[in-house]
Amino acid sequence: MVYYIKTQLNTALHRKYTKHYICGIIAACLVANLAMSGFRNIIYGMNDGTFAYNLIMFAKGFFWIPYYSCIFIADIVFGDNYPDPRIRDKSTIGLSRAQIFFGKFITELIALVIYALLATIIFLVITPLFQVHDGTIDASIIIDFIQAVVIAMPLFVAGVAIGNMFLFSAKNKKQAFILFVICVILVPRAIIYLATDNIRIMPFVWLTKILLTPQFQELQFYATRDVTKIITTSVVYTIIACIIGCRSFYKREF
């Protein structure tokens, strides 16, 4: 299985898809910094809220963006073809369907860590280049941001697990992406909207407590980070997604 994981990771990292994902990370960092610089220049003499540390702080509240992109990470490893357990090559000899499924998932998690490291480094390198003169970035700001990334990792793992589940359960990739958008983006956003103070339907207020999406907003400030809740809910979502995805793979006929 180790050889299978190494083969899958090597294939995934050499796909054009990977280069496009990394380019997307760089583009997002550039756009964020350009927007911050633009606000600073437009509002003459008023730099409040446009310092580098503000951008880094705001970025922690937008970790839901890479969370929504987790299915792309799963898809990079999943590949163009649905894994057929009857087809045996050097990397799959002797592997069961469960080993193939979890081999893909483990490879996706390794890819997730690689992309998270790259995104963190790219962001922390680009931001000082754009905000070099404001002098607001110090070690404490960087350490706090890295801590937020580490705390958010279980949520990203759950996102990858959900994406992997849909890729293994759906009839094709198009259906998998549609289901991911509906279940991970649209439905949670609808629940959050129905739980807002203006509407406040109590069942939806309760449901927001077990959703993953609202927890990203809590990462922005140290006092609101509930690490225990993040880990617990992420583990539950990950386990459920793996069970459903693996069972679907076993039921599929080839």
PDB file of C-alpha atoms in Angstrom:
ATOM      1  CA  MET A   1       0.000   0.000   0.000  1.00  0.00           C
ATOM      2  CA  VAL A   2       2.944   2.327   0.695  1.00  0.00           C
ATOM      3  CA  TYR A   3       4.116   1.840  -2.887  1.00  0.00           C
ATOM      4  CA  TYR A   4       0.596   2.571  -4.124  1.00  0.00           C
ATOM      5  CA  ILE A   5       0.509   5.832  -2.141  1.00  0.00           C
ATOM      6  CA  LYS A   6       3.939   6.868  -3.440  1.00  0.00           C
ATOM      7  CA  THR A   7       2.840   6.129  -7.020  1.00  0.00           C
ATOM      8  CA  GLN A   8      -0.411   8.061  -6.620  1.00  0.00           C
ATOM      9  CA  LEU A   9       1.342  11.059  -5.053  1.00  0.00           C
ATOM     10  CA  ASN A  10       4.019  11.164  -7.740  1.00  0.00           C
ATOM     11  CA  THR A  11       1.350  11.045 -10.461  1.00  0.00           C
ATOM     12  CA  ALA A  12      -0.750  13.734  -8.774  1.00  0.00           C
ATOM     13  CA  LEU A  13       2.120  16.168  -8.224  1.00  0.00           C
ATOM     14  CA  HIS A  14       3.148  15.944 -11.871  1.00  0.00           C
ATOM     15  CA  ARG A  15      -0.332  16.658 -13.266  1.00  0.00           C
ATOM     16  CA  LYS A  16      -1.062  20.012 -14.925  1.00  0.00           C
ATOM     17  CA  TYR A  17      -3.977  20.216 -12.512  1.00  0.00           C
ATOM     18  CA  THR A  18      -1.471  20.631  -9.656  1.00  0.00           C
ATOM     19  CA  LYS A  19       0.256  23.533 -11.409  1.00  0.00           C
ATOM     20  CA  HIS A  20      -3.109  25.205 -11.991  1.00  0.00           C
ATOM     21  CA  TYR A  21      -4.011  24.826  -8.304  1.00  0.00           C
ATOM     22  CA  ILE A  22      -0.708  26.373  -7.204  1.00  0.00           C
ATOM     23  CA  CYS A  23      -1.182  29.213  -9.700  1.00  0.00           C
ATOM     24  CA  GLY A  24      -4.626  29.755  -8.166  1.00  0.00           C
ATOM     25  CA  ILE A  25      -3.033  30.075  -4.718  1.00  0.00           C
ATOM     26  CA  ILE A  26      -0.539  32.659  -6.006  1.00  0.00           C
ATOM     27  CA  ALA A  27      -3.286  34.573  -7.817  1.00  0.00           C
ATOM     28  CA  ALA A  28      -5.454  34.698  -4.677  1.00  0.00           C
ATOM     29  CA  CYS A  29      -2.544  36.060  -2.606  1.00  0.00           C
ATOM     30  CA  LEU A  30      -1.763  38.703  -5.232  1.00  0.00           C
ATOM     31  CA  VAL A  31      -5.387  39.801  -5.549  1.00  0.00           C
ATOM     32  CA  ALA A  32      -5.745  40.137  -1.756  1.00  0.00           C
ATOM     33  CA  ASN A  33      -2.628  42.292  -1.520  1.00  0.00           C
ATOM     34  CA  LEU A  34      -3.522  44.387  -4.555  1.00  0.00           C
ATOM     35  CA  ALA A  35      -6.970  45.026  -3.090  1.00  0.00           C
ATOM     36  CA  MET A  36      -5.460  46.069   0.254  1.00  0.00           C
ATOM     37  CA  SER A  37      -2.954  48.369  -1.488  1.00  0.00           C
ATOM     38  CA  GLY A  38      -5.759  49.836  -3.564  1.00  0.00           C
ATOM     39  CA  PHE A  39      -7.820  50.697  -0.481  1.00  0.00           C
ATOM     40  CA  ARG A  40      -4.786  52.326   1.095  1.00  0.00           C
ATOM     41  CA  ASN A  41      -4.145  54.501  -1.971  1.00  0.00           C
ATOM     42  CA  ILE A  42      -7.789  55.422  -2.567  1.00  0.00           C
ATOM     43  CA  ILE A  43      -8.456  56.546   1.003  1.00  0.00           C
ATOM     44  CA  TYR A  44      -5.788  59.269   1.155  1.00  0.00           C
ATOM     45  CA  GLY A  45      -4.273  59.729   4.582  1.00  0.00           C
ATOM     46  CA  MET A  46      -6.387  57.002   6.185  1.00  0.00           C
ATOM     47  CA  ASN A  47      -4.483  53.744   6.544  1.00  0.00           C
ATOM     48  CA  ASP A  48      -6.568  52.303   9.373  1.00  0.00           C
ATOM     49  CA  GLY A  49      -7.523  48.738   8.519  1.00  0.00           C
ATOM     50  CA  THR A  50      -5.146  48.536   5.548  1.00  0.00           C
ATOM     51  CA  PHE A  51      -1.954  47.466   7.269  1.00  0.00           C
ATOM     52  CA  ALA A  52      -0.250  44.155   6.582  1.00  0.00           C
ATOM     53  CA  TYR A  53      -1.303  42.707   9.929  1.00  0.00           C
ATOM     54  CA  ASN A  54      -4.927  43.559   9.055  1.00  0.00           C
ATOM     55  CA  LEU A  55      -4.669  41.567   5.839  1.00  0.00           C
ATOM     56  CA  ILE A  56      -3.202  38.585   7.687  1.00  0.00           C
ATOM     57  CA  MET A  57      -5.946  38.823  10.301  1.00  0.00           C
ATOM     58  CA  PHE A  58      -8.678  39.080   7.655  1.00  0.00           C
ATOM     59  CA  ALA A  59      -7.186  36.113   5.783  1.00  0.00           C
ATOM     60  CA  LYS A  60      -7.849  33.837   8.761  1.00  0.00           C
ATOM     61  CA  GLY A  61     -11.556  34.584   8.382  1.00  0.00           C
ATOM     62  CA  PHE A  62     -11.464  33.482   4.749  1.00  0.00           C
ATOM     63  CA  PHE A  63     -10.131  29.958   5.231  1.00  0.00           C
ATOM     64  CA  TRP A  64     -13.513  28.743   3.972  1.00  0.00           C
ATOM     65  CA  ILE A  65     -12.225  29.509   0.452  1.00  0.00           C
ATOM     66  CA  PRO A  66      -9.559  26.758   0.483  1.00  0.00           C
ATOM     67  CA  TYR A  67     -12.114  24.568   2.303  1.00  0.00           C
ATOM     68  CA  TYR A  68     -14.431  24.914  -0.687  1.00  0.00           C
ATOM     69  CA  SER A  69     -11.536  23.957  -2.968  1.00  0.00           C
ATOM     70  CA  CYS A  70     -10.845  20.692  -1.125  1.00  0.00           C
ATOM     71  CA  ILE A  71     -12.655  18.679  -3.779  1.00  0.00           C
ATOM     72  CA  PHE A  72     -10.049  19.883  -6.288  1.00  0.00           C
ATOM     73  CA  ILE A  73      -7.311  18.410  -4.079  1.00  0.00           C
ATOM     74  CA  ALA A  74      -9.239  15.134  -3.912  1.00  0.00           C
ATOM     75  CA  ASP A  75      -9.771  15.225  -7.665  1.00  0.00           C
ATOM     76  CA  ILE A  76      -6.078  15.817  -8.405  1.00  0.00           C
ATOM     77  CA  VAL A  77      -5.270  12.516  -6.675  1.00  0.00           C
ATOM     78  CA  PHE A  78      -8.419  10.707  -7.818  1.00  0.00           C
ATOM     79  CA  GLY A  79      -7.296  11.045 -11.431  1.00  0.00           C
ATOM     80  CA  ASP A  80      -9.111  10.984 -14.741  1.00  0.00           C
ATOM     81  CA  ASN A  81     -10.279   7.378 -14.492  1.00  0.00           C
ATOM     82  CA  TYR A  82     -12.383   5.696 -11.828  1.00  0.00           C
ATOM     83  CA  PRO A  83     -10.145   3.189  -9.999  1.00  0.00           C
ATOM     84  CA  ASP A  84     -11.088  -0.283 -11.283  1.00  0.00           C
ATOM     85  CA  PRO A  85     -10.101  -2.914  -8.657  1.00  0.00           C
ATOM     86  CA  ARG A  86     -10.035  -5.607 -11.359  1.00  0.00           C
ATOM     87  CA  ILE A  87      -7.201  -3.905 -13.207  1.00  0.00           C
ATOM     88  CA  ARG A  88      -3.937  -4.883 -11.564  1.00  0.00           C
ATOM     89  CA  ASP A  89      -0.644  -3.123 -12.094  1.00  0.00           C
ATOM     90  CA  LYS A  90       2.547  -3.035 -10.063  1.00  0.00           C
ATOM     91  CA  SER A  91       1.124  -0.566  -7.547  1.00  0.00           C
ATOM     92  CA  THR A  92      -2.226  -2.314  -6.919  1.00  0.00           C
ATOM     93  CA  ILE A  93      -1.241  -5.990  -6.764  1.00  0.00           C
ATOM     94  CA  GLY A  94      -2.842  -7.586  -3.717  1.00  0.00           C
ATOM     95  CA  LEU A  95      -4.794  -4.474  -2.694  1.00  0.00           C
ATOM     96  CA  SER A  96      -8.450  -4.704  -1.683  1.00  0.00           C
ATOM     97  CA  ARG A  97     -11.027  -2.064  -2.531  1.00  0.00           C
ATOM     98  CA  ALA A  98     -10.686  -0.639   0.984  1.00  0.00           C
ATOM     99  CA  GLN A  99      -6.919  -0.331   0.557  1.00  0.00           C
ATOM    100  CA  ILE A 100      -7.361   1.381  -2.809  1.00  0.00           C
ATOM    101  CA  PHE A 101      -9.937   3.762  -1.305  1.00  0.00           C
ATOM    102  CA  PHE A 102      -7.855   4.658   1.753  1.00  0.00           C
ATOM    103  CA  GLY A 103      -4.679   4.743  -0.332  1.00  0.00           C
ATOM    104  CA  LYS A 104      -6.286   7.501  -2.390  1.00  0.00           C
ATOM    105  CA  PHE A 105      -7.485   9.285   0.750  1.00  0.00           C
ATOM    106  CA  ILE A 106      -4.099   9.153   2.486  1.00  0.00           C
ATOM    107  CA  THR A 107      -2.447  10.452  -0.680  1.00  0.00           C
ATOM    108  CA  GLU A 108      -4.958  13.306  -0.763  1.00  0.00           C
ATOM    109  CA  LEU A 109      -4.108  14.200   2.832  1.00  0.00           C
ATOM    110  CA  ILE A 110      -0.392  14.280   2.014  1.00  0.00           C
ATOM    111  CA  ALA A 111      -1.186  16.536  -0.952  1.00  0.00           C
ATOM    112  CA  LEU A 112      -3.320  18.705   1.351  1.00  0.00           C
ATOM    113  CA  VAL A 113      -0.380  19.222   3.729  1.00  0.00           C
ATOM    114  CA  ILE A 114       1.890  20.110   0.801  1.00  0.00           C
ATOM    115  CA  TYR A 115      -0.583  22.655  -0.601  1.00  0.00           C
ATOM    116  CA  ALA A 116      -1.234  24.123   2.867  1.00  0.00           C
ATOM    117  CA  LEU A 117       2.497  24.623   3.436  1.00  0.00           C
ATOM    118  CA  LEU A 118       2.922  26.188   0.001  1.00  0.00           C
ATOM    119  CA  ALA A 119      -0.080  28.476   0.463  1.00  0.00           C
ATOM    120  CA  THR A 120       1.149  29.625   3.886  1.00  0.00           C
ATOM    121  CA  ILE A 121       4.677  30.310   2.640  1.00  0.00           C
ATOM    122  CA  ILE A 122       3.481  32.063  -0.522  1.00  0.00           C
ATOM    123  CA  PHE A 123       1.075  34.286   1.418  1.00  0.00           C
ATOM    124  CA  LEU A 124       3.629  35.208   4.085  1.00  0.00           C
ATOM    125  CA  VAL A 125       6.245  35.983   1.411  1.00  0.00           C
ATOM    126  CA  ILE A 126       4.022  38.023  -0.913  1.00  0.00           C
ATOM    127  CA  THR A 127       2.302  40.114   1.780  1.00  0.00           C
ATOM    128  CA  PRO A 128       5.474  41.798   3.172  1.00  0.00           C
ATOM    129  CA  LEU A 129       6.550  42.588  -0.401  1.00  0.00           C
ATOM    130  CA  PHE A 130       3.376  44.623  -0.940  1.00  0.00           C
ATOM    131  CA  GLN A 131       3.239  46.092   2.563  1.00  0.00           C
ATOM    132  CA  VAL A 132       6.991  46.516   3.085  1.00  0.00           C
ATOM    133  CA  HIS A 133       6.849  50.059   4.476  1.00  0.00           C
ATOM    134  CA  ASP A 134       4.126  49.802   7.121  1.00  0.00           C
ATOM    135  CA  GLY A 135       6.249  47.833   9.607  1.00  0.00           C
ATOM    136  CA  THR A 136       3.297  46.062  11.202  1.00  0.00           C
ATOM    137  CA  ILE A 137       4.365  42.445  10.630  1.00  0.00           C
ATOM    138  CA  ASP A 138       6.317  40.904  13.470  1.00  0.00           C
ATOM    139  CA  ALA A 139       6.961  37.368  14.673  1.00  0.00           C
ATOM    140  CA  SER A 140       3.792  37.257  16.808  1.00  0.00           C
ATOM    141  CA  ILE A 141       1.581  38.039  13.780  1.00  0.00           C
ATOM    142  CA  ILE A 142       3.194  35.293  11.714  1.00  0.00           C
ATOM    143  CA  ILE A 143       3.076  32.744  14.555  1.00  0.00           C
ATOM    144  CA  ASP A 144      -0.611  33.468  15.170  1.00  0.00           C
ATOM    145  CA  PHE A 145      -1.394  32.990  11.479  1.00  0.00           C
ATOM    146  CA  ILE A 146       0.485  29.687  11.360  1.00  0.00           C
ATOM    147  CA  GLN A 147      -1.370  28.531  14.472  1.00  0.00           C
ATOM    148  CA  ALA A 148      -4.674  29.340  12.768  1.00  0.00           C
ATOM    149  CA  VAL A 149      -3.608  27.277   9.737  1.00  0.00           C
ATOM    150  CA  VAL A 150      -2.722  24.320  11.974  1.00  0.00           C
ATOM    151  CA  ILE A 151      -6.023  24.583  13.874  1.00  0.00           C
ATOM    152  CA  ALA A 152      -7.931  24.717  10.560  1.00  0.00           C
ATOM    153  CA  MET A 153      -6.251  21.573   9.197  1.00  0.00           C
ATOM    154  CA  PRO A 154      -8.857  19.158  10.655  1.00  0.00           C
ATOM    155  CA  LEU A 155     -11.559  21.148   8.835  1.00  0.00           C
ATOM    156  CA  PHE A 156      -9.610  20.867   5.576  1.00  0.00           C
ATOM    157  CA  VAL A 157      -9.163  17.123   6.179  1.00  0.00           C
ATOM    158  CA  ALA A 158     -12.942  16.810   6.522  1.00  0.00           C
ATOM    159  CA  GLY A 159     -13.371  18.805   3.291  1.00  0.00           C
ATOM    160  CA  VAL A 160     -11.029  16.457   1.428  1.00  0.00           C
ATOM    161  CA  ALA A 161     -12.825  13.435   2.917  1.00  0.00           C
ATOM    162  CA  ILE A 162     -16.187  14.772   1.727  1.00  0.00           C
ATOM    163  CA  GLY A 163     -14.803  15.483  -1.742  1.00  0.00           C
ATOM    164  CA  ASN A 164     -13.279  12.002  -1.876  1.00  0.00           C
ATOM    165  CA  MET A 165     -16.617  10.514  -0.787  1.00  0.00           C
ATOM    166  CA  PHE A 166     -18.492  12.181  -3.635  1.00  0.00           C
ATOM    167  CA  LEU A 167     -15.851  11.194  -6.195  1.00  0.00           C
ATOM    168  CA  PHE A 168     -16.152   7.547  -5.141  1.00  0.00           C
ATOM    169  CA  SER A 169     -19.948   7.629  -4.794  1.00  0.00           C
ATOM    170  CA  ALA A 170     -21.126   9.627  -7.805  1.00  0.00           C
ATOM    171  CA  LYS A 171     -21.598   8.185 -11.289  1.00  0.00           C
ATOM    172  CA  ASN A 172     -19.190  10.703 -12.777  1.00  0.00           C
ATOM    173  CA  LYS A 173     -17.070  13.712 -11.820  1.00  0.00           C
ATOM    174  CA  LYS A 174     -19.644  16.255 -12.931  1.00  0.00           C
ATOM    175  CA  GLN A 175     -22.193  14.759 -10.559  1.00  0.00           C
ATOM    176  CA  ALA A 176     -19.581  14.595  -7.782  1.00  0.00           C
ATOM    177  CA  PHE A 177     -18.804  18.314  -8.110  1.00  0.00           C
ATOM    178  CA  ILE A 178     -22.510  19.220  -8.221  1.00  0.00           C
ATOM    179  CA  LEU A 179     -23.192  17.215  -5.052  1.00  0.00           C
ATOM    180  CA  PHE A 180     -20.199  18.832  -3.337  1.00  0.00           C
ATOM    181  CA  VAL A 181     -21.411  22.336  -4.226  1.00  0.00           C
ATOM    182  CA  ILE A 182     -24.931  21.554  -2.992  1.00  0.00           C
ATOM    183  CA  CYS A 183     -23.992  19.759   0.232  1.00  0.00           C
ATOM    184  CA  VAL A 184     -20.867  21.693   1.246  1.00  0.00           C
ATOM    185  CA  ILE A 185     -21.630  25.200  -0.037  1.00  0.00           C
ATOM    186  CA  LEU A 186     -25.306  25.848  -0.796  1.00  0.00           C
ATOM    187  CA  VAL A 187     -27.071  23.898   1.959  1.00  0.00           C
ATOM    188  CA  PRO A 188     -24.816  25.154   4.819  1.00  0.00           C
ATOM    189  CA  ARG A 189     -25.092  28.740   3.539  1.00  0.00           C
ATOM    190  CA  ALA A 190     -28.894  28.407   3.450  1.00  0.00           C
ATOM    191  CA  ILE A 191     -28.913  27.053   7.004  1.00  0.00           C
ATOM    192  CA  ILE A 192     -26.667  29.893   8.211  1.00  0.00           C
ATOM    193  CA  TYR A 193     -28.970  32.441   6.535  1.00  0.00           C
ATOM    194  CA  LEU A 194     -32.090  30.962   8.151  1.00  0.00           C
ATOM    195  CA  ALA A 195     -30.309  31.070  11.528  1.00  0.00           C
ATOM    196  CA  THR A 196     -29.443  34.790  11.334  1.00  0.00           C
ATOM    197  CA  ASP A 197     -30.960  37.198  13.866  1.00  0.00           C
ATOM    198  CA  ASN A 198     -33.438  38.594  11.327  1.00  0.00           C
ATOM    199  CA  ILE A 199     -35.002  35.171  10.697  1.00  0.00           C
ATOM    200  CA  ARG A 200     -33.741  32.934  13.515  1.00  0.00           C
ATOM    201  CA  ILE A 201     -35.579  29.659  12.946  1.00  0.00           C
ATOM    202  CA  MET A 202     -34.470  27.627  15.947  1.00  0.00           C
ATOM    203  CA  PRO A 203     -33.829  24.242  14.253  1.00  0.00           C
ATOM    204  CA  PHE A 204     -31.449  26.016  11.872  1.00  0.00           C
ATOM    205  CA  VAL A 205     -29.807  27.888  14.756  1.00  0.00           C
ATOM    206  CA  TRP A 206     -29.059  24.494  16.329  1.00  0.00           C
ATOM    207  CA  LEU A 207     -27.808  23.070  13.028  1.00  0.00           C
ATOM    208  CA  THR A 208     -25.222  25.860  12.671  1.00  0.00           C
ATOM    209  CA  LYS A 209     -23.531  24.474  15.797  1.00  0.00           C
ATOM    210  CA  ILE A 210     -22.648  21.226  14.003  1.00  0.00           C
ATOM    211  CA  LEU A 211     -21.735  22.733  10.640  1.00  0.00           C
ATOM    212  CA  LEU A 212     -18.098  23.085   9.602  1.00  0.00           C
ATOM    213  CA  THR A 213     -18.457  26.352   7.668  1.00  0.00           C
ATOM    214  CA  PRO A 214     -19.238  28.702  10.629  1.00  0.00           C
ATOM    215  CA  GLN A 215     -16.122  27.481  12.452  1.00  0.00           C
ATOM    216  CA  PHE A 216     -13.889  29.185   9.880  1.00  0.00           C
ATOM    217  CA  GLN A 217     -15.177  32.592  10.988  1.00  0.00           C
ATOM    218  CA  GLU A 218     -14.076  31.799  14.553  1.00  0.00           C
ATOM    219  CA  LEU A 219     -10.452  31.326  13.476  1.00  0.00           C
ATOM    220  CA  GLN A 220      -9.963  35.050  12.953  1.00  0.00           C
ATOM    221  CA  PHE A 221      -9.621  35.809  16.671  1.00  0.00           C
ATOM    222  CA  TYR A 222      -7.758  33.806  19.285  1.00  0.00           C
ATOM    223  CA  ALA A 223     -10.564  34.104  21.856  1.00  0.00           C
ATOM    224  CA  THR A 224     -13.202  32.559  19.565  1.00  0.00           C
ATOM    225  CA  ARG A 225     -11.225  29.500  18.456  1.00  0.00           C
ATOM    226  CA  ASP A 226     -12.819  26.382  19.902  1.00  0.00           C
ATOM    227  CA  VAL A 227     -10.139  23.827  19.071  1.00  0.00           C
ATOM    228  CA  THR A 228     -11.963  20.932  20.757  1.00  0.00           C
ATOM    229  CA  LYS A 229     -15.115  21.578  18.732  1.00  0.00           C
ATOM    230  CA  ILE A 230     -13.153  21.910  15.501  1.00  0.00           C
ATOM    231  CA  ILE A 231     -11.341  18.608  16.029  1.00  0.00           C
ATOM    232  CA  THR A 232     -14.456  16.741  17.215  1.00  0.00           C
ATOM    233  CA  THR A 233     -16.768  17.821  14.390  1.00  0.00           C
ATOM    234  CA  SER A 234     -14.040  17.386  11.773  1.00  0.00           C
ATOM    235  CA  VAL A 235     -13.311  13.834  12.935  1.00  0.00           C
ATOM    236  CA  VAL A 236     -17.025  12.968  12.868  1.00  0.00           C
ATOM    237  CA  TYR A 237     -17.468  14.353   9.341  1.00  0.00           C
ATOM    238  CA  THR A 238     -14.290  12.614   8.163  1.00  0.00           C
ATOM    239  CA  ILE A 239     -15.314   9.210   9.556  1.00  0.00           C
ATOM    240  CA  ILE A 240     -18.828   9.434   8.107  1.00  0.00           C
ATOM    241  CA  ALA A 241     -17.488  10.517   4.700  1.00  0.00           C
ATOM    242  CA  CYS A 242     -14.955   7.649   4.638  1.00  0.00           C
ATOM    243  CA  ILE A 243     -17.592   5.067   5.585  1.00  0.00           C
ATOM    244  CA  ILE A 244     -20.019   6.252   2.904  1.00  0.00           C
ATOM    245  CA  GLY A 245     -17.323   6.567   0.234  1.00  0.00           C
ATOM    246  CA  CYS A 246     -15.768   3.168   0.933  1.00  0.00           C
ATOM    247  CA  ARG A 247     -19.152   1.392   1.032  1.00  0.00           C
ATOM    248  CA  SER A 248     -20.106   3.031  -2.265  1.00  0.00           C
ATOM    249  CA  PHE A 249     -16.854   1.797  -3.813  1.00  0.00           C
ATOM    250  CA  TYR A 250     -17.570  -1.760  -2.653  1.00  0.00           C
ATOM    251  CA  LYS A 251     -21.101  -1.657  -4.087  1.00  0.00           C
ATOM    252  CA  ARG A 252     -19.996  -0.400  -7.486  1.00  0.00           C
ATOM    253  CA  GLU A 253     -20.023  -2.963 -10.250  1.00  0.00           C
ATOM    254  CA  PHE A 254     -17.269  -3.009 -12.881  1.00  0.00           C
TER     255      PHE A 254
END
